[in-house]
Amino acid sequence: VQLQASGGGLVQAGGSLSLSCTASGRAFDDLNLAWFRQAPGKDREFVALITKNGATSGTITSFSDAVEGRFNVSRDNAKNMVGLQMTSLKHEDTATYYCAADETLRKLVVEKRPDYWGQGTQVTVSS
């Protein structure tokens, strides 16, 4: 799978920005999808997760404490796309944002070793 992220840019604190990540190269439906971010001098950190559809349930989303209530994650399997909708942005949200995908949640969010990483897209929030 090749992941292509887009949508980054410069935004004022309190503003909103939406990122998208498009996948190509294989079936998308059976992949768990996540967003991570990395600020200068810091480790890459988990931001948001949206799972694949469960056998008896839909997708499940999860967010880091830092973005809970401000960010939303969505997926469109027909378009092979995952989105990250960011609102009430803060200066500390400034980072390079990466999308990632893996069939297993453990590799994706526990071990942070997904099979697939997208290239980053820069988000800068001015204070």
Coordinates of N, CA and C in Angstrom, one line a residue:
V1 N 0.8 -1.2 0.0 CA 0.0 0.0 0.0 C 0.9 1.2 0.0
Q2 N 0.5 2.2 -0.8 CA 1.2 3.5 -0.8 C 0.2 4.5 -0.2
L3 N 0.6 5.2 0.8 CA -0.2 6.2 1.4 C 0.3 7.6 1.1
Q4 N -0.7 8.4 0.7 CA -0.4 9.8 0.3 C -1.2 10.8 1.1
A5 N -0.5 11.5 2.0 CA -1.2 12.4 2.9 C -1.1 13.8 2.3
S6 N -2.2 14.6 2.6 CA -2.2 16.0 2.1 C -3.1 16.8 3.0
G7 N -3.1 18.1 2.8 CA -4.0 19.0 3.6 C -3.3 19.8 4.6
G8 N -2.0 19.6 4.8 CA -1.3 20.4 5.8 C -1.2 21.9 5.4
G9 N -0.8 22.7 6.4 CA -0.6 24.1 6.1 C -0.5 24.9 7.3
L10 N -0.6 26.2 7.2 CA -0.4 27.2 8.3 C -1.8 27.7 8.7
V11 N -2.1 27.6 10.0 CA -3.4 28.1 10.5 C -3.2 28.8 11.8
Q12 N -4.1 29.7 12.1 CA -4.0 30.4 13.3 C -4.6 29.6 14.5
A13 N -4.1 29.8 15.7 CA -4.6 29.1 16.8 C -6.1 29.3 16.9
G14 N -6.8 28.3 17.2 CA -8.3 28.3 17.3 C -9.0 28.0 16.0
G15 N -8.2 27.9 14.9 CA -8.7 27.5 13.6 C -8.9 26.0 13.4
S16 N -9.2 25.7 12.2 CA -9.5 24.3 11.8 C -8.7 23.9 10.5
L17 N -8.4 22.7 10.4 CA -7.7 22.1 9.2 C -8.1 20.7 9.1
S18 N -8.2 20.3 7.8 CA -8.5 18.9 7.6 C -7.4 18.2 6.8
L19 N -7.0 17.1 7.2 CA -6.0 16.3 6.5 C -6.7 15.1 5.8
S20 N -6.1 14.6 4.8 CA -6.6 13.4 4.1 C -5.4 12.6 3.7
C21 N -5.7 11.3 3.6 CA -4.7 10.3 3.3 C -5.3 9.3 2.3
T22 N -4.8 9.2 1.2 CA -5.3 8.3 0.2 C -4.4 7.1 0.0
A23 N -5.0 5.9 -0.1 CA -4.2 4.7 -0.2 C -4.4 4.1 -1.6
S24 N -3.3 3.5 -2.1 CA -3.4 2.8 -3.3 C -2.5 1.5 -3.2
G25 N -2.9 0.5 -4.1 CA -2.0 -0.6 -4.1 C -2.6 -1.9 -3.6
R26 N -3.6 -1.8 -2.8 CA -4.2 -3.1 -2.3 C -5.6 -2.7 -1.7
A27 N -6.3 -3.7 -1.3 CA -7.6 -3.5 -0.6 C -7.4 -2.7 0.6
F28 N -8.3 -1.8 0.8 CA -8.3 -0.9 1.9 C -9.2 -1.3 3.1
D29 N -10.2 -2.1 2.8 CA -11.2 -2.3 3.8 C -10.7 -3.1 5.0
D30 N -9.7 -3.9 4.9 CA -9.2 -4.7 6.0 C -8.1 -4.1 6.7
L31 N -7.9 -2.8 6.6 CA -6.8 -2.1 7.3 C -7.3 -1.2 8.4
N32 N -6.6 -1.3 9.5 CA -6.8 -0.3 10.6 C -6.0 0.9 10.2
L33 N -6.5 2.1 10.4 CA -5.9 3.3 10.0 C -5.6 4.2 11.2
A34 N -4.5 4.9 11.1 CA -4.2 5.8 12.2 C -3.5 7.1 11.7
W35 N -3.5 8.1 12.6 CA -2.7 9.3 12.4 C -1.7 9.4 13.5
F36 N -0.5 9.7 13.2 CA 0.5 10.1 14.2 C 1.1 11.4 13.9
R37 N 1.8 12.0 14.8 CA 2.4 13.3 14.5 C 3.8 13.3 15.2
Q38 N 4.7 14.1 14.7 CA 6.0 14.3 15.3 C 6.4 15.8 15.2
A39 N 6.6 16.3 16.4 CA 7.1 17.7 16.5 C 8.6 17.7 16.5
P40 N 9.2 18.8 16.2 CA 10.7 18.8 16.2 C 11.2 18.5 17.6
G41 N 12.2 17.6 17.6 CA 12.8 17.2 18.8 C 12.1 16.2 19.7
K42 N 10.9 15.8 19.2 CA 10.1 14.9 20.0 C 9.8 13.6 19.3
D43 N 9.4 12.6 20.0 CA 9.1 11.3 19.4 C 7.8 11.4 18.6
R44 N 7.7 10.5 17.7 CA 6.4 10.4 17.0 C 5.3 9.9 18.0
E45 N 4.2 10.5 18.0 CA 3.1 10.1 18.9 C 1.8 9.8 18.2
F46 N 1.1 9.0 18.8 CA -0.3 8.6 18.3 C -1.2 9.7 18.4
V47 N -2.1 9.9 17.4 CA -3.1 11.0 17.4 C -4.5 10.4 17.4
A48 N -4.8 9.5 16.4 CA -6.1 9.1 16.2 C -6.1 7.7 15.5
L49 N -7.1 6.9 15.8 CA -7.3 5.6 15.2 C -8.7 5.4 14.7
I50 N -8.8 4.8 13.6 CA -10.2 4.3 13.1 C -9.9 2.9 12.6
T51 N -10.7 1.9 13.2 CA -10.4 0.5 12.9 C -11.2 0.1 11.6
K52 N -10.9 -1.0 11.2 CA -11.7 -1.6 10.1 C -13.0 -2.0 10.7
N53 N -14.0 -2.3 9.8 CA -15.3 -2.7 10.3 C -15.2 -4.1 10.9
G54 N -15.8 -4.2 12.1 CA -15.8 -5.5 12.8 C -16.9 -6.4 12.2
A55 N -16.8 -7.7 12.7 CA -17.7 -8.6 12.1 C -19.2 -8.3 12.5
T56 N -19.3 -7.8 13.8 CA -20.6 -7.4 14.3 C -20.8 -6.0 14.6
S57 N -19.8 -5.2 14.3 CA -19.9 -3.8 14.7 C -19.3 -2.9 13.6
G58 N -19.5 -1.7 13.6 CA -18.8 -0.8 12.7 C -17.4 -0.5 13.1
T59 N -16.9 0.6 12.7 CA -15.6 1.0 13.0 C -15.6 1.6 14.4
I60 N -14.4 1.6 15.0 CA -14.2 2.1 16.4 C -13.1 3.2 16.2
T61 N -13.3 4.3 16.9 CA -12.4 5.4 16.8 C -11.8 5.6 18.2
S62 N -10.5 6.1 18.2 CA -9.9 6.4 19.5 C -8.9 7.6 19.3
F63 N -8.7 8.4 20.3 CA -7.9 9.6 20.2 C -7.0 9.7 21.4
S64 N -5.9 10.4 21.2 CA -5.0 10.7 22.3 C -5.7 11.7 23.2
D65 N -5.3 11.8 24.4 CA -5.9 12.8 25.3 C -5.6 14.2 24.8
A66 N -4.5 14.4 24.2 CA -4.2 15.7 23.7 C -5.1 16.3 22.7
V67 N -5.8 15.4 21.9 CA -6.7 15.9 20.9 C -8.1 15.5 21.1
E68 N -8.4 14.7 22.1 CA -9.8 14.2 22.3 C -10.7 15.4 22.4
G69 N -11.8 15.4 21.7 CA -12.8 16.4 21.7 C -12.6 17.5 20.7
R70 N -11.4 17.5 20.1 CA -11.0 18.6 19.1 C -10.8 18.0 17.7
F71 N -10.4 16.8 17.7 CA -10.1 16.1 16.4 C -11.1 15.0 16.1
N72 N -11.4 14.8 14.9 CA -12.2 13.6 14.5 C -11.5 12.9 13.3
V73 N -11.8 11.6 13.3 CA -11.2 10.8 12.2 C -12.3 10.1 11.5
S74 N -12.1 9.9 10.2 CA -13.1 9.3 9.4 C -12.5 8.5 8.3
R75 N -13.2 7.6 7.7 CA -12.7 6.8 6.6 C -13.8 6.6 5.5
D76 N -13.3 6.5 4.3 CA -14.2 6.3 3.2 C -13.6 5.2 2.4
N77 N -14.1 4.0 2.6 CA -13.5 2.8 2.0 C -13.6 2.8 0.5
A78 N -14.7 3.4 0.0 CA -14.9 3.4 -1.5 C -13.9 4.3 -2.1
K79 N -13.4 5.3 -1.4 CA -12.4 6.2 -2.0 C -11.0 5.9 -1.5
N80 N -10.9 4.8 -0.7 CA -9.6 4.5 -0.1 C -8.9 5.6 0.6
M81 N -9.7 6.3 1.5 CA -9.3 7.5 2.1 C -9.6 7.6 3.6
V82 N -8.6 8.1 4.3 CA -8.9 8.4 5.7 C -8.6 9.9 6.0
G83 N -9.5 10.5 6.8 CA -9.4 11.9 7.0 C -9.2 12.2 8.5
L84 N -8.6 13.3 8.8 CA -8.4 13.8 10.1 C -8.9 15.3 10.1
Q85 N -10.0 15.5 10.8 CA -10.6 16.8 10.9 C -10.1 17.4 12.3
M86 N -9.4 18.5 12.2 CA -8.8 19.2 13.4 C -9.5 20.5 13.6
T87 N -10.0 20.7 14.8 CA -10.6 22.0 15.2 C -10.0 22.5 16.5
S88 N -10.2 23.8 16.8 CA -9.7 24.4 18.0 C -8.2 24.1 18.1
L89 N -7.5 24.4 17.0 CA -6.1 24.0 17.0 C -5.3 24.9 17.9
K90 N -4.3 24.3 18.5 CA -3.4 25.0 19.4 C -2.0 25.0 18.8
H91 N -1.2 25.9 19.4 CA 0.2 26.0 18.9 C 0.9 24.6 19.1
E92 N 0.6 23.9 20.2 CA 1.2 22.6 20.4 C 0.8 21.5 19.5
D93 N -0.1 21.8 18.6 CA -0.5 20.8 17.6 C 0.4 20.9 16.4
T94 N 1.3 21.9 16.4 CA 2.3 22.0 15.3 C 3.2 20.8 15.2
A95 N 3.2 20.1 14.1 CA 3.9 18.9 13.9 C 3.8 18.4 12.5
T96 N 4.6 17.4 12.1 CA 4.4 16.7 10.9 C 3.5 15.6 11.2
Y97 N 2.4 15.5 10.4 CA 1.4 14.5 10.6 C 1.5 13.3 9.6
Y98 N 1.4 12.1 10.1 CA 1.6 10.9 9.3 C 0.4 10.0 9.4
C99 N 0.0 9.5 8.2 CA -1.0 8.5 8.3 C -0.3 7.1 8.2
A100 N -1.0 6.1 8.8 CA -0.4 4.8 8.8 C -1.5 3.7 8.8
A101 N -1.1 2.5 8.4 CA -2.1 1.5 8.2 C -1.5 0.1 8.5
D102 N -2.3 -0.7 9.1 CA -1.9 -2.1 9.3 C -3.1 -3.0 9.5
E103 N -3.0 -4.3 9.3 CA -4.1 -5.2 9.5 C -4.3 -5.4 11.0
T104 N -3.2 -5.3 11.8 CA -3.3 -5.5 13.2 C -3.2 -4.3 14.0
L105 N -4.1 -4.1 15.0 CA -4.0 -3.0 15.9 C -2.7 -3.0 16.8
R106 N -2.3 -4.2 17.1 CA -1.1 -4.2 17.9 C 0.1 -3.6 17.2
K107 N 0.3 -3.9 16.0 CA 1.5 -3.3 15.3 C 1.3 -1.9 15.0
L108 N 0.0 -1.5 14.8 CA -0.3 -0.1 14.5 C -0.1 0.9 15.6
V109 N -0.8 0.6 16.7 CA -0.9 1.6 17.8 C -0.1 1.2 19.1
V110 N 0.1 -0.1 19.3 CA 0.9 -0.5 20.5 C 2.4 -0.5 20.2
E111 N 2.8 -1.2 19.1 CA 4.2 -1.3 18.8 C 4.6 -0.1 17.9
K112 N 3.6 0.6 17.3 CA 3.9 1.7 16.3 C 4.9 1.2 15.2
R113 N 4.6 0.0 14.8 CA 5.4 -0.5 13.6 C 4.5 -1.0 12.5
P114 N 3.7 -0.1 12.0 CA 2.7 -0.5 11.0 C 3.5 -0.9 9.7
D115 N 2.8 -1.7 8.9 CA 3.4 -2.1 7.7 C 3.5 -0.9 6.7
Y116 N 2.6 0.0 6.9 CA 2.5 1.1 5.9 C 2.5 2.5 6.6
W117 N 3.4 3.3 6.1 CA 3.4 4.7 6.6 C 3.3 5.6 5.4
G118 N 2.6 6.7 5.5 CA 2.5 7.7 4.5 C 3.7 8.7 4.7
Q119 N 3.9 9.5 3.7 CA 4.8 10.6 3.9 C 4.2 11.7 4.8
G120 N 4.9 12.5 5.5 CA 4.3 13.4 6.4 C 3.7 14.7 5.7
T121 N 2.8 15.3 6.4 CA 2.3 16.6 5.9 C 2.4 17.6 7.1
Q122 N 2.9 18.7 6.8 CA 3.3 19.7 7.9 C 2.0 20.5 8.3
V123 N 1.8 20.6 9.6 CA 0.8 21.4 10.1 C 1.4 22.4 11.1
T124 N 1.3 23.7 10.8 CA 1.8 24.7 11.7 C 0.7 25.6 12.2
V125 N 0.7 25.7 13.5 CA -0.4 26.5 14.1 C 0.3 27.7 14.8
S126 N 0.0 28.9 14.3 CA 0.6 30.1 14.8 C -0.2 30.6 16.0
S127 N 0.5 31.0 17.0 CA -0.1 31.5 18.3 C -0.4 33.0 18.3

